[in-house]
């Protein structure tokens, strides 16, 4: 009986020894495998002869610093890739241009317009085993019409006769004594209006008049409504808008110094100075904006949004935009998901009986990008915010924004 007992003890000891040996062997194998992986990854990354080594390059061309290039529908554009390679300090051995949307076709270094709209152009350069990539320009496709000179009040007003045209401001214009009717009141402005020499449009006035609305809405500014339009360098000085409207139109009204309602519109380096008062939704620059891009714009003055009589719709005031949406779907099935406001400033007193925001009165979408914007002034309202006065989610539930 004793010999059998010793055999059982010996068997138990052997099992433990085998288990310990297995664990030790497994640990040694694991160390070699993990070490090999790390050594391999280090070698792949640092071996100068390895053709698969890839590094990303982020240039200083952030969105606010991108070039804005206008491409007429009947023309092509050639991109000087070699110039960008020199700026980046790399040898141009292989490169590729690409765009984010289908408005432009890329054939090597040549851009060909396909449809009206805009897109971002990206350049990728391969230097040996390193890949450099950065967005380099914002391409805006405009109509093929030649730019027409605008140097008088009559020529400015005549833009309403060709809303798809391209226009360039060539002199200061004084609108004193004119009761202005917004351009695009009966149809959308879809062209381009540029001011490369910084001329001024002075004394835009609309006061104590009730204008008829169109399609159950009321929009007012220098321009009433724009779609896929382009504005650059427009300067409005000493603006006075004091615009009550009919009760049944007040709920959809939007008033702005430059544009009442802007859809898919690029607004670059524009400024408004003056007093803007209206009912419903009011902004110093644009009353309502949906699916667009705004860079380097300013407003100085006063913005006041009055409530609509006997209507529950809120009065909304914003330093640049009364109301802004980050999403807009066209009838062609294209979706624009981001509205950008970059490097803009407001110096103003802003009053909205219900909502007031320093940059935007109400943010109505969930994809709005704001960078580098500044505010100096005062806000007066039930709901105020440093950036947005108020936001609402997809279900239409409103949220007060105080420290956004």
CSV table of C-alpha atoms in Angstrom, one decimal:
chain,number,residue,atom,x,y,z
A,1,UNK,CA,0.0,0.0,0.0
A,2,UNK,CA,2.9,2.4,0.7
A,3,UNK,CA,4.5,1.9,-2.7
A,4,UNK,CA,1.3,2.7,-4.4
A,5,UNK,CA,1.0,6.0,-2.4
A,6,UNK,CA,4.5,7.1,-3.5
A,7,UNK,CA,3.7,6.4,-7.1
A,8,UNK,CA,0.7,8.8,-6.9
A,9,UNK,CA,2.8,11.5,-5.4
A,10,UNK,CA,5.4,11.1,-8.1
A,11,UNK,CA,2.7,11.3,-10.8
A,12,UNK,CA,1.3,14.5,-9.3
A,13,UNK,CA,4.8,16.1,-9.2
A,14,UNK,CA,5.4,15.1,-12.9
A,15,UNK,CA,2.2,16.8,-13.9
A,16,UNK,CA,3.1,20.0,-12.2
A,17,UNK,CA,6.6,20.0,-13.7
A,18,UNK,CA,5.1,19.5,-17.2
A,19,UNK,CA,2.7,22.3,-16.7
A,20,UNK,CA,5.5,24.7,-15.6
A,21,UNK,CA,7.6,23.7,-18.6
A,22,UNK,CA,4.8,24.4,-21.0
A,23,UNK,CA,4.1,27.8,-19.5
A,24,UNK,CA,7.9,28.7,-19.7
A,25,UNK,CA,8.1,27.6,-23.3
A,26,UNK,CA,4.9,29.5,-24.2
A,27,UNK,CA,6.3,32.7,-22.5
A,28,UNK,CA,9.6,32.4,-24.4
A,29,UNK,CA,7.8,32.0,-27.8
A,30,UNK,CA,5.5,34.9,-27.0
A,31,UNK,CA,8.5,37.2,-26.2
A,32,UNK,CA,10.1,36.3,-29.5
A,33,UNK,CA,6.9,36.8,-31.5
A,34,UNK,CA,6.1,40.2,-29.9
A,35,UNK,CA,9.7,41.3,-30.1
A,36,UNK,CA,9.9,40.3,-33.8
A,37,UNK,CA,6.8,42.3,-34.6
A,38,UNK,CA,8.1,45.4,-33.0
A,39,UNK,CA,11.5,45.0,-34.5
A,40,UNK,CA,9.9,44.4,-37.9
A,41,UNK,CA,7.7,47.5,-37.7
A,42,UNK,CA,10.6,49.6,-36.6
A,43,UNK,CA,12.7,48.3,-39.5
A,44,UNK,CA,9.9,49.0,-42.0
A,45,UNK,CA,9.5,52.5,-40.7
A,46,UNK,CA,13.2,53.4,-40.5
A,47,UNK,CA,14.9,51.4,-43.3
A,48,UNK,CA,15.6,54.1,-46.0
A,49,UNK,CA,15.6,51.4,-48.7
A,50,UNK,CA,12.0,50.3,-47.8
A,51,UNK,CA,9.7,51.4,-50.7
A,52,UNK,CA,6.6,51.1,-48.4
A,53,UNK,CA,7.6,53.8,-46.0
A,54,UNK,CA,4.9,56.5,-46.0
A,55,UNK,CA,4.7,59.8,-44.0
A,56,UNK,CA,1.8,62.3,-44.1
A,57,UNK,CA,2.4,65.9,-44.7
A,58,UNK,CA,0.2,68.7,-43.3
A,59,UNK,CA,1.1,72.1,-44.9
A,60,UNK,CA,0.1,75.4,-43.4
A,61,UNK,CA,-2.7,75.7,-45.9
A,62,UNK,CA,-5.6,75.3,-43.4
A,63,UNK,CA,-9.1,75.9,-44.7
A,64,UNK,CA,-9.0,79.7,-44.1
A,65,UNK,CA,-5.7,80.0,-46.1
A,66,UNK,CA,-6.7,78.1,-49.2
A,67,UNK,CA,-6.6,80.0,-52.5
A,68,UNK,CA,-10.0,80.7,-54.1
A,69,UNK,CA,-9.9,80.1,-57.8
A,70,UNK,CA,-12.8,80.9,-60.1
A,71,UNK,CA,-13.2,78.5,-63.0
A,72,UNK,CA,-15.7,79.6,-65.8
A,73,UNK,CA,-17.8,76.8,-67.3
A,74,UNK,CA,-16.3,77.2,-70.8
A,75,UNK,CA,-12.6,77.3,-69.7
A,76,UNK,CA,-10.0,74.9,-68.3
A,77,UNK,CA,-7.3,75.6,-65.6
A,78,UNK,CA,-3.8,74.3,-65.4
A,79,UNK,CA,-2.2,73.8,-61.9
A,80,UNK,CA,1.5,74.5,-61.5
A,81,UNK,CA,2.4,71.5,-59.5
A,82,UNK,CA,6.2,72.2,-59.7
A,83,UNK,CA,5.5,75.5,-57.9
A,84,UNK,CA,3.9,73.7,-54.9
A,85,UNK,CA,6.7,71.2,-54.8
A,86,UNK,CA,9.2,74.2,-54.4
A,87,UNK,CA,7.0,75.7,-51.7
A,88,UNK,CA,7.0,72.5,-49.8
A,89,UNK,CA,10.8,72.0,-50.3
A,90,UNK,CA,10.4,68.6,-51.9
A,91,UNK,CA,11.6,67.0,-55.1
A,92,UNK,CA,8.6,66.5,-57.5
A,93,UNK,CA,9.1,62.8,-58.6
A,94,UNK,CA,5.5,61.8,-58.7
A,95,UNK,CA,2.3,63.6,-58.0
A,96,UNK,CA,-1.5,63.4,-58.1
A,97,UNK,CA,-4.3,66.0,-58.1
A,98,UNK,CA,-7.8,65.1,-56.8
A,99,UNK,CA,-11.0,66.9,-55.9
A,100,UNK,CA,-13.6,66.2,-53.3
A,101,UNK,CA,-16.7,66.5,-55.6
A,102,UNK,CA,-17.8,65.9,-59.1
A,103,UNK,CA,-18.1,69.6,-60.2
A,104,UNK,CA,-14.6,69.5,-61.6
A,105,UNK,CA,-12.8,66.8,-63.7
A,106,UNK,CA,-9.1,66.3,-63.2
A,107,UNK,CA,-6.8,65.2,-66.1
A,108,UNK,CA,-3.3,65.2,-64.8
A,109,UNK,CA,-2.6,68.9,-64.1
A,110,UNK,CA,-5.7,70.3,-65.9
A,111,UNK,CA,-9.1,71.1,-64.4
A,112,UNK,CA,-12.2,71.0,-66.5
A,113,UNK,CA,-15.6,72.2,-65.1
A,114,UNK,CA,-18.5,69.8,-65.1
A,115,UNK,CA,-21.2,71.6,-63.3
A,116,UNK,CA,-21.8,74.8,-61.2
A,117,UNK,CA,-20.7,74.5,-57.6
A,118,UNK,CA,-17.4,74.3,-55.7
A,119,UNK,CA,-14.9,71.7,-54.5
A,120,UNK,CA,-11.6,71.4,-52.7
A,121,UNK,CA,-8.4,70.6,-54.7
A,122,UNK,CA,-5.9,68.3,-53.1
A,123,UNK,CA,-2.3,67.7,-54.2
A,124,UNK,CA,-0.2,64.6,-53.3
A,125,UNK,CA,3.5,64.5,-54.1
A,126,UNK,CA,5.7,61.5,-53.7
A,127,UNK,CA,9.4,62.2,-53.0
A,128,UNK,CA,11.3,58.9,-52.8
A,129,UNK,CA,9.6,56.9,-50.0
A,130,UNK,CA,7.7,59.8,-48.5
A,131,UNK,CA,4.2,61.0,-49.5
A,132,UNK,CA,3.3,64.7,-49.0
A,133,UNK,CA,-0.4,65.6,-49.2
A,134,UNK,CA,-2.4,68.8,-48.6
A,135,UNK,CA,-5.5,70.7,-49.7
A,136,UNK,CA,-4.3,73.6,-51.9
A,137,UNK,CA,-7.2,75.5,-53.3
A,138,UNK,CA,-11.0,75.9,-53.3
A,139,UNK,CA,-12.3,75.8,-56.9
A,140,UNK,CA,-15.5,77.7,-57.6
A,141,UNK,CA,-17.2,76.9,-60.9
A,142,UNK,CA,-19.0,80.0,-62.3
A,143,UNK,CA,-21.0,80.7,-65.4
A,144,UNK,CA,-19.2,81.3,-68.7
A,145,UNK,CA,-20.4,84.9,-69.0
A,146,UNK,CA,-17.6,87.5,-69.1
A,147,UNK,CA,-17.5,89.9,-66.1
A,148,UNK,CA,-19.5,93.1,-66.6
A,149,UNK,CA,-18.4,96.4,-65.1
A,150,UNK,CA,-20.7,97.9,-62.4
A,151,UNK,CA,-19.8,101.5,-61.7
A,152,UNK,CA,-23.2,103.3,-61.1
A,153,UNK,CA,-26.4,102.8,-59.1
A,154,UNK,CA,-28.2,102.0,-62.4
A,155,UNK,CA,-25.7,99.3,-63.4
A,156,UNK,CA,-25.9,97.8,-59.9
A,157,UNK,CA,-29.7,97.7,-60.1
A,158,UNK,CA,-29.5,96.2,-63.6
A,159,UNK,CA,-28.0,93.0,-62.1
A,160,UNK,CA,-31.6,91.9,-61.5
A,161,UNK,CA,-32.0,91.6,-65.3
A,162,UNK,CA,-29.3,88.9,-65.6
A,163,UNK,CA,-29.2,87.0,-62.4
A,164,UNK,CA,-26.8,84.3,-63.8
A,165,UNK,CA,-24.2,86.8,-64.9
A,166,UNK,CA,-20.7,87.7,-63.5
A,167,UNK,CA,-20.1,91.3,-62.3
A,168,UNK,CA,-17.1,93.3,-61.1
A,169,UNK,CA,-17.4,96.6,-59.1
A,170,UNK,CA,-15.3,99.3,-60.8
A,171,UNK,CA,-16.2,102.4,-58.8
A,172,UNK,CA,-17.7,103.7,-55.5
A,173,UNK,CA,-21.5,103.8,-55.7
A,174,UNK,CA,-23.7,106.0,-53.6
A,175,UNK,CA,-27.3,104.9,-53.2
A,176,UNK,CA,-28.4,108.0,-51.3
A,177,UNK,CA,-32.0,109.0,-52.1
A,178,UNK,CA,-32.9,105.6,-53.5
A,179,UNK,CA,-35.4,103.3,-51.9
A,180,UNK,CA,-33.7,100.0,-52.8
A,181,UNK,CA,-35.5,96.9,-54.1
A,182,UNK,CA,-33.5,93.8,-53.4
A,183,UNK,CA,-31.8,92.1,-56.3
A,184,UNK,CA,-33.2,88.6,-56.8
A,185,UNK,CA,-36.5,89.4,-55.3
A,186,UNK,CA,-38.4,87.4,-57.9
A,187,UNK,CA,-35.7,84.8,-58.7
A,188,UNK,CA,-32.4,83.7,-57.2
A,189,UNK,CA,-29.1,85.3,-58.0
A,190,UNK,CA,-26.7,82.6,-59.2
A,191,UNK,CA,-23.8,84.6,-60.6
A,192,UNK,CA,-20.6,86.1,-59.2
A,193,UNK,CA,-20.1,89.6,-57.8
A,194,UNK,CA,-16.5,90.6,-57.1
A,195,UNK,CA,-14.7,93.8,-55.9
A,196,UNK,CA,-10.9,93.3,-56.2
A,197,UNK,CA,-10.1,97.0,-55.8
A,198,UNK,CA,-12.1,97.5,-52.6
A,199,UNK,CA,-14.7,100.0,-53.9
A,200,UNK,CA,-17.6,100.9,-51.6
A,201,UNK,CA,-21.4,100.7,-52.0
A,202,UNK,CA,-22.7,103.5,-49.7
A,203,UNK,CA,-26.0,104.4,-48.1
A,204,UNK,CA,-28.1,101.3,-49.0
A,205,UNK,CA,-31.5,102.2,-47.6
A,206,UNK,CA,-34.8,100.3,-47.2
A,207,UNK,CA,-37.0,101.9,-44.6
A,208,UNK,CA,-40.6,101.7,-43.4
A,209,UNK,CA,-41.7,99.8,-46.4
A,210,UNK,CA,-43.5,96.5,-46.6
A,211,UNK,CA,-42.4,94.5,-49.6
A,212,UNK,CA,-44.4,91.6,-51.1
A,213,UNK,CA,-43.0,88.2,-50.4
A,214,UNK,CA,-42.5,85.4,-52.8
A,215,UNK,CA,-43.3,81.7,-52.2
A,216,UNK,CA,-44.6,82.4,-48.7
A,217,UNK,CA,-41.3,84.1,-47.6
A,218,UNK,CA,-39.9,87.6,-47.3
A,219,UNK,CA,-36.2,88.1,-47.8
A,220,UNK,CA,-34.3,91.4,-48.0
A,221,UNK,CA,-30.8,92.9,-48.3
A,222,UNK,CA,-28.7,94.3,-51.2
A,223,UNK,CA,-29.6,90.9,-52.7
A,224,UNK,CA,-32.8,89.1,-51.8
A,225,UNK,CA,-31.8,85.4,-52.4
A,226,UNK,CA,-28.8,83.6,-53.8
A,227,UNK,CA,-28.1,80.0,-54.9
A,228,UNK,CA,-24.6,78.7,-55.8
A,229,UNK,CA,-23.5,82.3,-56.0
A,230,UNK,CA,-20.1,83.9,-55.3
A,231,UNK,CA,-19.4,87.2,-53.5
A,232,UNK,CA,-15.9,88.5,-53.0
A,233,UNK,CA,-14.7,91.8,-51.5
A,234,UNK,CA,-18.2,93.5,-51.4
A,235,UNK,CA,-18.1,96.5,-49.0
A,236,UNK,CA,-21.4,98.0,-47.8
A,237,UNK,CA,-21.1,101.2,-45.9
A,238,UNK,CA,-23.7,103.2,-43.9
A,239,UNK,CA,-26.5,100.6,-44.5
A,240,UNK,CA,-30.0,101.4,-43.0
A,241,UNK,CA,-32.5,98.6,-43.2
A,242,UNK,CA,-35.8,99.1,-41.2
A,243,UNK,CA,-38.1,96.5,-42.5
A,244,UNK,CA,-41.5,95.5,-41.0
A,245,UNK,CA,-43.4,92.9,-43.0
A,246,UNK,CA,-46.8,91.5,-43.5
A,247,UNK,CA,-47.9,89.2,-40.6
A,248,UNK,CA,-48.5,86.2,-42.8
A,249,UNK,CA,-44.9,86.4,-44.2
A,250,UNK,CA,-43.1,87.2,-40.9
A,251,UNK,CA,-42.7,83.6,-39.9
A,252,UNK,CA,-40.4,83.0,-42.9
A,253,UNK,CA,-38.8,86.4,-43.2
A,254,UNK,CA,-35.0,86.8,-43.3
A,255,UNK,CA,-33.1,90.1,-43.5
A,256,UNK,CA,-29.4,90.7,-43.9
A,257,UNK,CA,-27.2,93.6,-45.0
A,258,UNK,CA,-25.8,91.7,-48.1
A,259,UNK,CA,-28.2,88.9,-48.6
A,260,UNK,CA,-31.6,88.0,-47.2
A,261,UNK,CA,-31.3,84.2,-47.8
A,262,UNK,CA,-28.2,82.5,-49.2
A,263,UNK,CA,-28.1,78.8,-50.3
A,264,UNK,CA,-24.8,77.1,-51.3
A,265,UNK,CA,-23.2,80.5,-51.6
A,266,UNK,CA,-19.5,81.5,-51.1
A,267,UNK,CA,-19.0,84.8,-49.4
A,268,UNK,CA,-15.3,85.9,-49.2
A,269,UNK,CA,-13.9,89.1,-47.5
A,270,UNK,CA,-17.2,91.0,-47.5
A,271,UNK,CA,-18.1,93.6,-44.9
A,272,UNK,CA,-21.2,95.5,-43.8
A,273,UNK,CA,-21.4,98.6,-41.7
A,274,UNK,CA,-24.7,100.0,-40.5
A,275,UNK,CA,-28.0,99.4,-38.8
A,276,UNK,CA,-30.1,96.3,-39.7
A,277,UNK,CA,-33.6,95.9,-38.3
A,278,UNK,CA,-36.3,93.5,-39.3
A,279,UNK,CA,-38.9,91.0,-38.1
A,280,UNK,CA,-38.3,87.3,-37.7
A,281,UNK,CA,-34.7,86.3,-38.6
A,282,UNK,CA,-32.1,89.1,-39.0
A,283,UNK,CA,-28.3,89.0,-39.5
A,284,UNK,CA,-25.7,91.7,-40.1
A,285,UNK,CA,-24.4,90.0,-43.2
A,286,UNK,CA,-27.0,87.4,-44.2
A,287,UNK,CA,-30.5,86.7,-42.7
A,288,UNK,CA,-30.5,82.9,-43.4
A,289,UNK,CA,-27.7,80.8,-44.8
A,290,UNK,CA,-27.8,77.1,-45.8
A,291,UNK,CA,-24.9,75.0,-47.1
A,292,UNK,CA,-22.4,77.7,-47.8
A,293,UNK,CA,-18.9,79.1,-47.0
A,294,UNK,CA,-18.0,82.4,-45.4
A,295,UNK,CA,-14.4,83.6,-45.0
A,296,UNK,CA,-12.9,86.8,-43.6
A,297,UNK,CA,-16.2,88.7,-43.4
A,298,UNK,CA,-17.0,91.5,-40.9
A,299,UNK,CA,-20.0,93.4,-39.5
A,300,UNK,CA,-20.0,96.7,-37.6
A,301,UNK,CA,-23.1,98.4,-36.3
A,302,UNK,CA,-26.4,97.3,-34.8
A,303,UNK,CA,-28.7,94.3,-35.5
A,304,UNK,CA,-32.2,94.2,-34.2
A,305,UNK,CA,-34.8,91.4,-34.7
A,306,UNK,CA,-38.4,92.3,-33.8
A,307,UNK,CA,-41.1,89.8,-32.9
A,308,UNK,CA,-43.8,88.9,-35.4
A,309,UNK,CA,-47.1,90.3,-34.1
A,310,UNK,CA,-49.5,87.6,-32.9
A,311,UNK,CA,-47.3,84.8,-34.2
A,312,UNK,CA,-45.3,82.4,-32.0
A,313,UNK,CA,-42.3,82.2,-34.3
A,314,UNK,CA,-39.2,83.6,-32.4
A,315,UNK,CA,-37.3,86.7,-33.4
A,316,UNK,CA,-33.7,85.8,-34.0
A,317,UNK,CA,-30.7,88.2,-34.3
A,318,UNK,CA,-27.1,87.3,-35.2
A,319,UNK,CA,-24.0,89.4,-35.7
A,320,UNK,CA,-23.3,87.8,-39.1
A,321,UNK,CA,-26.1,85.3,-39.7
A,322,UNK,CA,-29.6,85.3,-38.2
A,323,UNK,CA,-30.1,81.6,-38.8
A,324,UNK,CA,-27.7,79.0,-40.3
A,325,UNK,CA,-28.2,75.4,-41.4
A,326,UNK,CA,-25.4,72.9,-41.9
A,327,UNK,CA,-27.2,70.7,-44.3
A,328,UNK,CA,-29.0,71.3,-47.6
A,329,UNK,CA,-30.3,68.8,-50.2
A,330,UNK,CA,-30.9,70.0,-53.7
A,331,UNK,CA,-33.5,68.6,-56.1
A,332,UNK,CA,-30.7,66.8,-57.9
A,333,UNK,CA,-30.0,64.6,-54.9
A,334,UNK,CA,-26.7,66.2,-53.9
A,335,UNK,CA,-26.2,66.8,-50.2
A,336,UNK,CA,-24.0,69.6,-48.8
A,337,UNK,CA,-23.2,68.6,-45.3
A,338,UNK,CA,-21.0,71.5,-43.9
A,339,UNK,CA,-21.4,75.2,-43.6
A,340,UNK,CA,-18.1,77.0,-42.8
A,341,UNK,CA,-17.5,80.3,-41.1
A,342,UNK,CA,-13.8,81.1,-41.0
A,343,UNK,CA,-11.9,84.1,-39.6
A,344,UNK,CA,-14.8,86.5,-39.3
A,345,UNK,CA,-15.5,89.3,-36.8
A,346,UNK,CA,-18.4,91.3,-35.4
A,347,UNK,CA,-18.4,94.6,-33.6
A,348,UNK,CA,-22.0,95.3,-32.8
A,349,UNK,CA,-24.9,95.7,-30.4
A,350,UNK,CA,-27.3,92.7,-31.1
A,351,UNK,CA,-30.9,92.6,-29.9
A,352,UNK,CA,-33.4,89.8,-30.5
A,353,UNK,CA,-36.6,89.7,-28.5
A,354,UNK,CA,-36.2,85.9,-28.2
A,355,UNK,CA,-32.7,84.9,-29.4
A,356,UNK,CA,-29.4,86.7,-30.0
A,357,UNK,CA,-26.0,85.3,-30.9
A,358,UNK,CA,-22.7,87.1,-31.5
A,359,UNK,CA,-21.9,85.3,-34.8
A,360,UNK,CA,-25.1,83.2,-35.5
A,361,UNK,CA,-28.5,83.8,-34.0
A,362,UNK,CA,-29.7,80.2,-34.4
A,363,UNK,CA,-27.8,77.2,-35.6
A,364,UNK,CA,-30.3,74.8,-37.2
A,365,UNK,CA,-28.0,72.0,-38.5
A,366,UNK,CA,-25.5,69.6,-36.9
A,367,UNK,CA,-22.6,70.2,-39.2
A,368,UNK,CA,-21.5,73.8,-38.9
A,369,UNK,CA,-17.8,74.6,-38.7
A,370,UNK,CA,-16.7,77.9,-37.1
A,371,UNK,CA,-13.0,78.8,-36.7
A,372,UNK,CA,-11.1,82.0,-35.8
A,373,UNK,CA,-14.2,84.3,-35.3
A,374,UNK,CA,-14.3,87.2,-32.9
A,375,UNK,CA,-17.0,89.3,-31.2
A,376,UNK,CA,-16.9,92.7,-29.5
A,377,UNK,CA,-20.1,94.3,-28.4
A,378,UNK,CA,-23.3,93.5,-26.4
A,379,UNK,CA,-26.1,91.0,-26.6
A,380,UNK,CA,-29.7,91.6,-25.5
A,381,UNK,CA,-32.3,88.8,-25.5
A,382,UNK,CA,-34.0,86.1,-23.5
A,383,UNK,CA,-31.5,83.6,-24.9
A,384,UNK,CA,-27.9,84.7,-25.7
A,385,UNK,CA,-24.7,82.9,-26.7
A,386,UNK,CA,-21.2,83.9,-27.5
A,387,UNK,CA,-21.3,82.0,-30.8
A,388,UNK,CA,-24.9,80.7,-31.2
A,389,UNK,CA,-27.9,82.3,-29.6
A,390,UNK,CA,-29.7,78.9,-29.7
A,391,UNK,CA,-29.4,75.5,-31.4
A,392,UNK,CA,-31.9,72.8,-32.1
A,393,UNK,CA,-31.4,69.1,-32.8
A,394,UNK,CA,-32.9,67.0,-35.6
A,395,UNK,CA,-36.2,66.7,-33.8
A,396,UNK,CA,-36.6,70.5,-33.6
A,397,UNK,CA,-36.0,70.6,-29.8
A,398,UNK,CA,-34.4,74.0,-28.9
A,399,UNK,CA,-31.4,74.3,-26.6
A,400,UNK,CA,-30.2,77.5,-25.0
A,401,UNK,CA,-26.6,78.3,-25.6
A,402,UNK,CA,-24.8,80.6,-23.2
A,403,UNK,CA,-21.2,79.6,-23.2
A,404,UNK,CA,-20.8,78.0,-26.6
